[in-house]
CSV table of C-alpha atoms in Angstrom, one decimal:
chain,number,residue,atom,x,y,z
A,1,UNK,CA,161.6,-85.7,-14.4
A,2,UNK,CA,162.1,-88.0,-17.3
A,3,UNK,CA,166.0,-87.3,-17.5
A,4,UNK,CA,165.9,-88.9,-13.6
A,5,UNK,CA,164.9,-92.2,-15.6
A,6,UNK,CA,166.9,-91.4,-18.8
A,7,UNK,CA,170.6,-90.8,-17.3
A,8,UNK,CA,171.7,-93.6,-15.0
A,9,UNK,CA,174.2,-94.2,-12.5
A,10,UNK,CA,177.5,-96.3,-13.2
A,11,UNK,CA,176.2,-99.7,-11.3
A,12,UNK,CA,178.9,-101.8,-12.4
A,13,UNK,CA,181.2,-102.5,-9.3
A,14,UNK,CA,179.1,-100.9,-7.2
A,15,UNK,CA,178.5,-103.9,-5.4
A,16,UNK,CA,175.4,-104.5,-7.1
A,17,UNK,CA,173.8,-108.4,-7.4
A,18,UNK,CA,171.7,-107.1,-11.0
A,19,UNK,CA,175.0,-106.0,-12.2
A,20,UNK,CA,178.0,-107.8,-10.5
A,21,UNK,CA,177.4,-111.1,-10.5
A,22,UNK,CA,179.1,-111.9,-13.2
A,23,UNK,CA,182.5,-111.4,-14.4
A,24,UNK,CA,181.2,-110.3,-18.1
A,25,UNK,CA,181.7,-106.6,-17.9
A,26,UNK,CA,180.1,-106.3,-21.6
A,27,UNK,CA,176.6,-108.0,-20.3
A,28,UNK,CA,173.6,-106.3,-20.1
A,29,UNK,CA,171.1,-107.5,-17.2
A,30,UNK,CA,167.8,-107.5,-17.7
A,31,UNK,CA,167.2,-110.1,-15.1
A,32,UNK,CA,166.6,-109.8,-11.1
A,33,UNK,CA,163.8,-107.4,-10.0
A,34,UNK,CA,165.4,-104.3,-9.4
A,35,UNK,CA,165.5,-101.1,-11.3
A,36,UNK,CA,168.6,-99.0,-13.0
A,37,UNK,CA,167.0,-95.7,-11.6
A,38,UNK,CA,167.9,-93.8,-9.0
A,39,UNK,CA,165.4,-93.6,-6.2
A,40,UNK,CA,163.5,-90.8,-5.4
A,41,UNK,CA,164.8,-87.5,-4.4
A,42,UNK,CA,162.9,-87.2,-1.3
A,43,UNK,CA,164.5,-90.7,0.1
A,44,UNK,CA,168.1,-89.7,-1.3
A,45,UNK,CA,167.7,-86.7,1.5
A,46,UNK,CA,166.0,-88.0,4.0
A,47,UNK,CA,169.0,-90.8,4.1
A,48,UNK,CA,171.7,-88.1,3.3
A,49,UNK,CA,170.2,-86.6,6.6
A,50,UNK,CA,170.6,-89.6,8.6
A,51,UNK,CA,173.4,-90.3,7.5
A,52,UNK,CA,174.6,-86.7,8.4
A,53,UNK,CA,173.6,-88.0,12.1
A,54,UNK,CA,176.7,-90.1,12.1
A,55,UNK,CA,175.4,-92.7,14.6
A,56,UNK,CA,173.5,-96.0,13.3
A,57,UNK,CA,172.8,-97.9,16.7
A,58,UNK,CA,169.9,-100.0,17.4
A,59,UNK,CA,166.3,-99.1,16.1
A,60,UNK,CA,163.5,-98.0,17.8
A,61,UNK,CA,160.8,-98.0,14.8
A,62,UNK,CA,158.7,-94.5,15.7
A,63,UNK,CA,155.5,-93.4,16.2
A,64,UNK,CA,155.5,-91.8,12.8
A,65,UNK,CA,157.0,-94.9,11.0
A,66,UNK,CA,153.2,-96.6,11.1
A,67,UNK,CA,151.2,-93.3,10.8
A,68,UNK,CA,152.6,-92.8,7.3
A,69,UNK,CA,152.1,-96.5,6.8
A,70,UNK,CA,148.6,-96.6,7.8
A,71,UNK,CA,148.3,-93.3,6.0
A,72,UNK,CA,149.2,-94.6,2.6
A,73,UNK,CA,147.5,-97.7,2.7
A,74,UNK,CA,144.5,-96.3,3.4
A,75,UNK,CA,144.0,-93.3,1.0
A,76,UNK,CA,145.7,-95.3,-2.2
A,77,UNK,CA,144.5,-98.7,-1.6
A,78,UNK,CA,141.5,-98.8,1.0
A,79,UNK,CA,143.5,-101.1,3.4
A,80,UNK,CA,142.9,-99.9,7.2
A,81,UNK,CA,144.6,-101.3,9.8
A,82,UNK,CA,145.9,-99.7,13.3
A,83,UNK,CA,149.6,-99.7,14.2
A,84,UNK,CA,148.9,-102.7,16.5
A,85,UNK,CA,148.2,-105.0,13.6
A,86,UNK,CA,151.7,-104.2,12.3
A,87,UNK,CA,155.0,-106.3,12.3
A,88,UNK,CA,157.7,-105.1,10.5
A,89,UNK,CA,161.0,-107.2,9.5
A,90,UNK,CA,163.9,-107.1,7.1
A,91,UNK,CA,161.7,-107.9,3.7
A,92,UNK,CA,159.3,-109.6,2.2
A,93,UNK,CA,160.9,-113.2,1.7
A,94,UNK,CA,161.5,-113.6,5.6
A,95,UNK,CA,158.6,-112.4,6.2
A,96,UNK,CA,156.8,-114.8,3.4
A,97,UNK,CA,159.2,-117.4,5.2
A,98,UNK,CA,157.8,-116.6,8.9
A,99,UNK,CA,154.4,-116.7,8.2
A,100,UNK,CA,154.6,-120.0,6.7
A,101,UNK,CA,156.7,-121.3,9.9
A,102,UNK,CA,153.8,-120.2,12.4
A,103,UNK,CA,151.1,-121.0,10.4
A,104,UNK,CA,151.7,-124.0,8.8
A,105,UNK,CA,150.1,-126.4,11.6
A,106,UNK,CA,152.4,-129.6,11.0
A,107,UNK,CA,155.6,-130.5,9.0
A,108,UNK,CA,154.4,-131.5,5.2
A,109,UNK,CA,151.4,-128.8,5.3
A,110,UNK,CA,150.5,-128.0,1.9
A,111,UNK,CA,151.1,-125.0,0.7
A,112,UNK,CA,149.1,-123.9,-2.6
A,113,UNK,CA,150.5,-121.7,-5.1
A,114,UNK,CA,149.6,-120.2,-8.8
A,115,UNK,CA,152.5,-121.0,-11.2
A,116,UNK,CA,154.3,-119.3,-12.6
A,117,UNK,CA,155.1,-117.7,-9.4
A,118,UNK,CA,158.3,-115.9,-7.9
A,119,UNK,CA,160.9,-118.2,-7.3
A,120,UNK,CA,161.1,-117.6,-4.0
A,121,UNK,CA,157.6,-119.0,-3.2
A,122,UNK,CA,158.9,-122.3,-3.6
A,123,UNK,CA,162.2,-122.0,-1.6
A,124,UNK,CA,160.5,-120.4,1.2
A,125,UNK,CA,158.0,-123.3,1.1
A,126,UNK,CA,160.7,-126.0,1.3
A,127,UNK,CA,162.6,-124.6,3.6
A,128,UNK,CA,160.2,-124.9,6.0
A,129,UNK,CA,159.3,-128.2,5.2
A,130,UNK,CA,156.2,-127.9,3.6
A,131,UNK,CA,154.9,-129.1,0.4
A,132,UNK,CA,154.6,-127.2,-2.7
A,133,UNK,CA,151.0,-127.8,-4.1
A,134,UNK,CA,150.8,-126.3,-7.3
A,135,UNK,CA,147.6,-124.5,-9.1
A,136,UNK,CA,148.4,-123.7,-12.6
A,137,UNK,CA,147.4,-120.9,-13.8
A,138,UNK,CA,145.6,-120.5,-17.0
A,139,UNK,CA,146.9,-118.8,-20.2
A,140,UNK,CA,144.5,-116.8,-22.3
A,141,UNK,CA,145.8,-115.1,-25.8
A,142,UNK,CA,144.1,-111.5,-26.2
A,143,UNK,CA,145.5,-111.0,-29.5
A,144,UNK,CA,147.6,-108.7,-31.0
A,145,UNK,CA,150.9,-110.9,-30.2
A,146,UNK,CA,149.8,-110.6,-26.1
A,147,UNK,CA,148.3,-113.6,-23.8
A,148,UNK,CA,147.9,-113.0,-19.7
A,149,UNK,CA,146.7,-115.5,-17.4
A,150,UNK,CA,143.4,-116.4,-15.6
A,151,UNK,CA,142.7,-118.3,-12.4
A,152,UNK,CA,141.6,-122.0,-12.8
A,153,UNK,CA,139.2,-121.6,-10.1
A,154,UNK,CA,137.9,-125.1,-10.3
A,155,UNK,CA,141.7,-126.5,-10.3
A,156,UNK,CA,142.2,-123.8,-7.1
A,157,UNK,CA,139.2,-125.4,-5.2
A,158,UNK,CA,139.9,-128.8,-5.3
A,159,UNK,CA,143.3,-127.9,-4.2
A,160,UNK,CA,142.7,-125.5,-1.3
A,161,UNK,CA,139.9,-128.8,-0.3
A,162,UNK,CA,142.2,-131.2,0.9
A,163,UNK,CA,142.7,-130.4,4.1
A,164,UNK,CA,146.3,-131.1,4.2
A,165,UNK,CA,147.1,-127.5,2.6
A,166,UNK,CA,146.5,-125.1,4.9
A,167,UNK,CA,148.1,-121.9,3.1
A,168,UNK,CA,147.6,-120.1,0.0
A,169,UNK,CA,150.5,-118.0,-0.9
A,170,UNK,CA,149.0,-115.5,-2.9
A,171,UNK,CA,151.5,-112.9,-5.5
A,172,UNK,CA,149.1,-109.8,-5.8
A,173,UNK,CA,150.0,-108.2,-8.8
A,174,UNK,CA,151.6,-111.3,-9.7
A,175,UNK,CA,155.2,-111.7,-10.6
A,176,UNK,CA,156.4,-113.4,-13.1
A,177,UNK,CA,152.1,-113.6,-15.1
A,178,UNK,CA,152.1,-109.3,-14.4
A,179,UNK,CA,148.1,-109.7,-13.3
A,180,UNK,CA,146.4,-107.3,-11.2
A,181,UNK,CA,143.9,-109.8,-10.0
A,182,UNK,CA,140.3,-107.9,-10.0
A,183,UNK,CA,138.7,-107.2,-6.6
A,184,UNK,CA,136.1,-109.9,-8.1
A,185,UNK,CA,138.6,-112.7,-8.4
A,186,UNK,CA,140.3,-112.0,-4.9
A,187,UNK,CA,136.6,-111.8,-3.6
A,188,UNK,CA,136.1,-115.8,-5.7
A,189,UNK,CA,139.6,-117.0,-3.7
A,190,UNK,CA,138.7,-115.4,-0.6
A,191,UNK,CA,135.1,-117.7,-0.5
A,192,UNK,CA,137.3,-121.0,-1.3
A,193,UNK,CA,139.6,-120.2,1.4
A,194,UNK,CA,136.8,-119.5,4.1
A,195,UNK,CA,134.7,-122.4,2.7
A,196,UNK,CA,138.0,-124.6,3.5
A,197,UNK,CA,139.3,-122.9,6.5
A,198,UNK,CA,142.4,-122.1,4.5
A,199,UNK,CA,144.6,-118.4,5.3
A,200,UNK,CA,145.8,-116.4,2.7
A,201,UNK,CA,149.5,-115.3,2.7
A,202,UNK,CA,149.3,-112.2,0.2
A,203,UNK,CA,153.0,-111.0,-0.8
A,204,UNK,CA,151.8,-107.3,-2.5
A,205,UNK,CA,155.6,-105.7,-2.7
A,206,UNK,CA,154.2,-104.9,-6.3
A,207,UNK,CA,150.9,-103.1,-5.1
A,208,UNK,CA,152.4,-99.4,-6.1
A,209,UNK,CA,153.5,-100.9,-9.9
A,210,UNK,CA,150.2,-100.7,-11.9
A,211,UNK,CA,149.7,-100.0,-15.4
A,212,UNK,CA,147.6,-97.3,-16.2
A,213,UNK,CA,144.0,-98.7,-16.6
A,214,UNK,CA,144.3,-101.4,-13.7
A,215,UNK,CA,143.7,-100.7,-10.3
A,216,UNK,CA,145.4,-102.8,-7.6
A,217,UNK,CA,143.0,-104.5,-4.7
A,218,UNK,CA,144.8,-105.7,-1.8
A,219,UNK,CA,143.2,-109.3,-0.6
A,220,UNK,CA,142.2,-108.2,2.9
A,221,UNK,CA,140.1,-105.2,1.1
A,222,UNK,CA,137.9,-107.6,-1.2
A,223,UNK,CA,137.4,-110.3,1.5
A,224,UNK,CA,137.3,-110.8,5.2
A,225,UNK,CA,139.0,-114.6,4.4
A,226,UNK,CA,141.7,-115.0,7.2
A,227,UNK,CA,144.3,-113.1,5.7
A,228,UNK,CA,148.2,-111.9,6.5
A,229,UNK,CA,149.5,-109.0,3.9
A,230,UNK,CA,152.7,-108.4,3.4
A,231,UNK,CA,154.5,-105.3,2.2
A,232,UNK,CA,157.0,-103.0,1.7
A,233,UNK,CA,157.9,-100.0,-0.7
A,234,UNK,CA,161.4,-101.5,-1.8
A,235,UNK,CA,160.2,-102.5,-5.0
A,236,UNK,CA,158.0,-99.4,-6.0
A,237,UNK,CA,160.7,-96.9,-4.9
A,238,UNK,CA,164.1,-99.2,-5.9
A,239,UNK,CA,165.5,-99.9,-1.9
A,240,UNK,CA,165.5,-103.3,-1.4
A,241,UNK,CA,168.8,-103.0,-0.2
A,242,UNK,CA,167.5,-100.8,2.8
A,243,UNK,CA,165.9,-103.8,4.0
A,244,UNK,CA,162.1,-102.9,5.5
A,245,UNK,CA,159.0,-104.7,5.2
A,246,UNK,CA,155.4,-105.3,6.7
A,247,UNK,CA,153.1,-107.9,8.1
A,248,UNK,CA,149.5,-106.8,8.6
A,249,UNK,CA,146.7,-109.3,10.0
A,250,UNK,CA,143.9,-108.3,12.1
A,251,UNK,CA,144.2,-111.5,14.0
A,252,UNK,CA,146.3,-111.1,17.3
A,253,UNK,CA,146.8,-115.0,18.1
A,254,UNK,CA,147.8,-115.2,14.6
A,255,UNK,CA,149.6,-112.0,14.5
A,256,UNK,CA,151.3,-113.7,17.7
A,257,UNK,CA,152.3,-116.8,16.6
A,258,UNK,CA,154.2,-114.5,13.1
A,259,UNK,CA,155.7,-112.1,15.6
A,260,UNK,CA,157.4,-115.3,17.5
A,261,UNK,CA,158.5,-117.0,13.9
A,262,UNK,CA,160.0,-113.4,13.3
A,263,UNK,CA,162.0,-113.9,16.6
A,264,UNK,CA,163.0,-117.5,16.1
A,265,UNK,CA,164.2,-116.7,12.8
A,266,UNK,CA,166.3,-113.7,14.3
A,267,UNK,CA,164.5,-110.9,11.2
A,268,UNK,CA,163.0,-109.0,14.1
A,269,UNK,CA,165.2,-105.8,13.9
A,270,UNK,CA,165.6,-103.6,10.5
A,271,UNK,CA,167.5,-100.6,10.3
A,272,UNK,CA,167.8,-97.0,10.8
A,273,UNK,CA,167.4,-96.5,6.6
A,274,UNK,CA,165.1,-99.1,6.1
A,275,UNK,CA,163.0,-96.3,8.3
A,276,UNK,CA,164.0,-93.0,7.4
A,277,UNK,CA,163.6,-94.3,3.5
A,278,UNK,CA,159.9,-95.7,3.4
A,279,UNK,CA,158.6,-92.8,5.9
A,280,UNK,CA,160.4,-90.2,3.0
A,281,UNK,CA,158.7,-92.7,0.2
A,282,UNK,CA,155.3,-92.7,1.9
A,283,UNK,CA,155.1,-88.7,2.2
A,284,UNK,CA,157.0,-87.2,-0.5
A,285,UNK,CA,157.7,-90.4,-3.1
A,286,UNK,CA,154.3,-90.3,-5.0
A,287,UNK,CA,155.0,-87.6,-7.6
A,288,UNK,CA,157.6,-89.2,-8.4
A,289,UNK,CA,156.0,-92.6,-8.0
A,290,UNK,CA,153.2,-91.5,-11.0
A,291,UNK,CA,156.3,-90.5,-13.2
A,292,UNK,CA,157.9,-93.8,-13.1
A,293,UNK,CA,155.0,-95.3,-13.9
A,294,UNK,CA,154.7,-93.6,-16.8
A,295,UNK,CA,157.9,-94.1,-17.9
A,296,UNK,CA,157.4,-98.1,-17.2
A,297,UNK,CA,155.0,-98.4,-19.1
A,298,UNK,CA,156.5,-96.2,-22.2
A,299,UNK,CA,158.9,-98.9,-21.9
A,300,UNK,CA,156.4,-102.0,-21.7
A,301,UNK,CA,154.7,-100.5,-24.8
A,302,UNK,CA,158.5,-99.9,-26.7
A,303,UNK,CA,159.3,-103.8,-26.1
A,304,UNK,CA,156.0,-105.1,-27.4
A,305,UNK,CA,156.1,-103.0,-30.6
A,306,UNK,CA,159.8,-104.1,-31.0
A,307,UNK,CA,158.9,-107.6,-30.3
A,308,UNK,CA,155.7,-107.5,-32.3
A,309,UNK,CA,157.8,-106.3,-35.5
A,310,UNK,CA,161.2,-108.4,-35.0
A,311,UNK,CA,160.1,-111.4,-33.3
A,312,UNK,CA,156.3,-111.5,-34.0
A,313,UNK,CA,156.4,-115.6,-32.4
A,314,UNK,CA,157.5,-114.7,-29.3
A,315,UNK,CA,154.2,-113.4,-27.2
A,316,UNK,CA,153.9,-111.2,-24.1
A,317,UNK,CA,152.0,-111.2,-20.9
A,318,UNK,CA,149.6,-108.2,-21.1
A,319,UNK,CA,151.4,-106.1,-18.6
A,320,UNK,CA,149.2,-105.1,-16.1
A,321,UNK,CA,151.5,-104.5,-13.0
A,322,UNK,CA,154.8,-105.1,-12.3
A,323,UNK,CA,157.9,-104.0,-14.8
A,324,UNK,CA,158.6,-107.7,-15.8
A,325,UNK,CA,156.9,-108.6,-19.0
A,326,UNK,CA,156.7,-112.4,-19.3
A,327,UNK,CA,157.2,-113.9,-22.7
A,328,UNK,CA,156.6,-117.0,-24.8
A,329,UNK,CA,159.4,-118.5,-26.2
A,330,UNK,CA,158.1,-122.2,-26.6
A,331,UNK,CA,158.6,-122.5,-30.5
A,332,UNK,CA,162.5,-122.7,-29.9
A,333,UNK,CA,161.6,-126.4,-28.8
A,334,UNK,CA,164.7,-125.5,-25.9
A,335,UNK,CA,164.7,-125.3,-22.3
A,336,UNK,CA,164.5,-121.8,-21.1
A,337,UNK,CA,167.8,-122.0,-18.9
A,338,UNK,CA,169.8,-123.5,-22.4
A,339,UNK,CA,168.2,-120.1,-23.7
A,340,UNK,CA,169.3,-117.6,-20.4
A,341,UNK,CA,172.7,-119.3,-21.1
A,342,UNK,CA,173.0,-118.8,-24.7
A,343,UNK,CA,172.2,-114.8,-24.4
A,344,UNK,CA,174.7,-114.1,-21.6
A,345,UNK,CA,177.5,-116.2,-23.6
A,346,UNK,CA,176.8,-115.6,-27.3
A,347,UNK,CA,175.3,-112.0,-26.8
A,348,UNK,CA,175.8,-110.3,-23.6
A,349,UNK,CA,172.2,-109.9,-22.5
A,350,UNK,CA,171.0,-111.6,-19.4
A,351,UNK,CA,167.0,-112.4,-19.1
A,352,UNK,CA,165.4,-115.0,-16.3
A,353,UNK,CA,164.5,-118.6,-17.5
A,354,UNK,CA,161.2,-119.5,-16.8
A,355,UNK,CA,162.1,-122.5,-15.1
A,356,UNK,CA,163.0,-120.9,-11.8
A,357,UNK,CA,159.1,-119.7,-11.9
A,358,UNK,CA,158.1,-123.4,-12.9
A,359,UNK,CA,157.2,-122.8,-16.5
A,360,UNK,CA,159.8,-123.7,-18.8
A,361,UNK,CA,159.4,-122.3,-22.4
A,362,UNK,CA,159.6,-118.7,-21.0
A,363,UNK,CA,161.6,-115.9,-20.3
A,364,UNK,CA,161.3,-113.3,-17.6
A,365,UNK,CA,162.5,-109.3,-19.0
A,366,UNK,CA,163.3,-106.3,-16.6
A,367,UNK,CA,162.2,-103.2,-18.5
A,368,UNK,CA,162.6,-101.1,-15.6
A,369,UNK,CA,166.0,-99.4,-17.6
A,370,UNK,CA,166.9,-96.3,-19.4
A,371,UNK,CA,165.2,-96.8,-22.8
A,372,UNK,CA,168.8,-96.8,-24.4
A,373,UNK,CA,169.7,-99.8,-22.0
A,374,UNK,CA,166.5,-101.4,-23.0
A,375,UNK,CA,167.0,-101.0,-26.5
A,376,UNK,CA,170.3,-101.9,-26.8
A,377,UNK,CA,169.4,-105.3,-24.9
A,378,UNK,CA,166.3,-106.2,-26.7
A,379,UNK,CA,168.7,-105.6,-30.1
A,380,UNK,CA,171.1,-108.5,-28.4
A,381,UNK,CA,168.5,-110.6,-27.4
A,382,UNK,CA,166.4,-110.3,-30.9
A,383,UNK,CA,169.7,-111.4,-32.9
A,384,UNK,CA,170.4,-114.4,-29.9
A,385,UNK,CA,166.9,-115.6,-30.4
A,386,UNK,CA,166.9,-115.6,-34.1
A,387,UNK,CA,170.4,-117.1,-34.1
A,388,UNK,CA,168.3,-120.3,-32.4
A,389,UNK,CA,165.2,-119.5,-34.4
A,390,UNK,CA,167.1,-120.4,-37.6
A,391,UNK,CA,169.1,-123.3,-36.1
């Protein structure tokens, strides 16, 4: 299996946003969250069957479409749930989007996040007129040229007290810090949040990307904390573009008010792909699943040695889920988007500025390449970030 993840398809011009959105044909991207691989065989025929069917009309999502669902939640992850408690919609940001619009009770809410967090937290935040309320995180160097990231639980309870912030929009694992928060620490937030009648928004899309030696804990398993979990297998099993995602909560007023934000927002109906592709992912993807894994973090592993050796000031997040090591790049004394633009122009390798995470002084990196890829970029970006190093 590890020629699937060694020999990749020609993405250029394929219509791809990783690889055609820019007019560079010489850059490599190691930037937006998806991978170079193709997905796994079991979803290419399952979709090479529908296909076959010719006709892609309107979607009635099947009886089987939540058994497999509630199937693999249950046996990987300890998450139980019946079909009832599911909404499904077109991905994870609307649905991160929708939750905030029916449970946010007035305009201005706050809305508490853990920075560095996924960009989108913040858009989908504003856009529905809430305030951003962040709760840094805090950074913790284990040695051997790696840090990762703790929660300031003091910091997180004094924010989740005012009673003007009514959400906490929770990444778990968490993209860009790569922590598989503990059951005990998701038990800890879960308390706060009770204690201050405050309901968790949990965005898991990276639930199925842990490292070997960490074990993934979805919210609603480690406490009963009102809770909505969102999730999908587009990240896991590389088909975002089908477009499919879940909302789980227990909580049918709740679970009402979501279902009519889904409605207003028009992200009620998915399609026939989206479907066919995580019922294929959820009964036949997890051999394949384990053997991407593997090769992840073969990768993860490459890049820190590389890094440690070549570039022994620039630190890495301890990778414990997610493909998207995190790394320090502070001693450059420049912002991180002067950095983003010096690689693509000077060097042809395209990382994410920390910025749009709200942490300046860092870069994002997508391992999730062929190792030749990977090498070749990390080679570009080395000489880029020496080039500034030096002066």
């Amino acid at each position: 299996m590890r020629e699937w993840f060694e020999n990749l398809p020609h993405r250029r011009g394929s219509g791809s946003y990783k690889w055609d959105s820019t007019d560079l044909e010489d850059v490599i991207p190691l930037w937006v969250a998806d991978m170079d691989f193709r997905t796994a065989p079991v979803i290419v025929d399952a979709l090479r069957r529908r296909v076959d069917h010719g006709v892609f009309g309107y979607v009635k999502v099947p009886d089987r479409y939540y058994e497999v669902l509630e199937e693999w939640m249950s046996r990987r992850h300890g998450l139980r749930f019946t079909r009832e408690e599911v909404l499904y919609t077109s991905g994870v940001v609307p649905a991160i989007s929708a939750t905030i619009k029916a449970l946010s009770d007035a305009e201005h809410d706050g809305v508490v996040v853990q920075t560095p967090v996924y960009n989108c937290f913040f858009s989908s935040i504003r856009n529905n007129r809430c305030r951003i309320v962040e709760s840094p995180l805090l950074r913790k160097d284990v040695g051997e040229g790696k840090f990762t990231y703790e929660i300031d639980f003091e910091d997180l309870e004094r924010k989740l007290s005012d009673p003007r912030n009514s959400l906490l929009l929770l990444c778990n694992p968490h993209n860009p810090a790569g922590c598989c928060w503990s059951r005990e620490e998701l038990a800890r937030m879960g308390e706060i949040c009770k204690k201050h009648n405050v309901t968790v928004i949990s965005d898991e899309i990276h639930c199925e990307l842990v490292m070997p030696g960490y074990t993934f804990t979805p919210f609603a398993v480690a406490s009963d904390a009102p809770c909505v979990t969102l999730n999908s297998p587009s990240k896991a099993f590389n088909t975002a573009g089908l477009q499919i995602a879940n909302i789980i909560t227990p909580d049918a007023e709740r679970r009402a008010r979501i279902d009519r934000a889904i409605n207003d927002n028009e992200v009620c109906d998915v399609n026939p792909f989206g479907v066919a592709g995580l019922i294929a992912a959820y009964t036949g993807g997890e051999p394949w699943l384990a053997e991407l894994i593997d090769y992840l973090h073969d990768n993860y592993e490459y890049l820190c040695r590389t890094l440690r050796e070549q570039l022994p000031w620039c630190k890495v997040t301890e990778l414990e889920a997610t493909y998207l090591p995190w790394v320090d790049v502070r001693s450059l004394g420049m912002e991180s988007e002067k950095i983003e633009e010096y690689l693509v122009e000077n060097h042809r390798v395209w990382i994410n500025a920390g910025e749009m995470y709200g942490k300046d002084g860092y870069i994002r990196i997508n391992i999730a390449t062929s190792r030749a890829m990977l090498a070749e970029g990390l080679k570009r970006m080395i000489a880029g970030l020496t080039e500034l190093k030096n002066g």
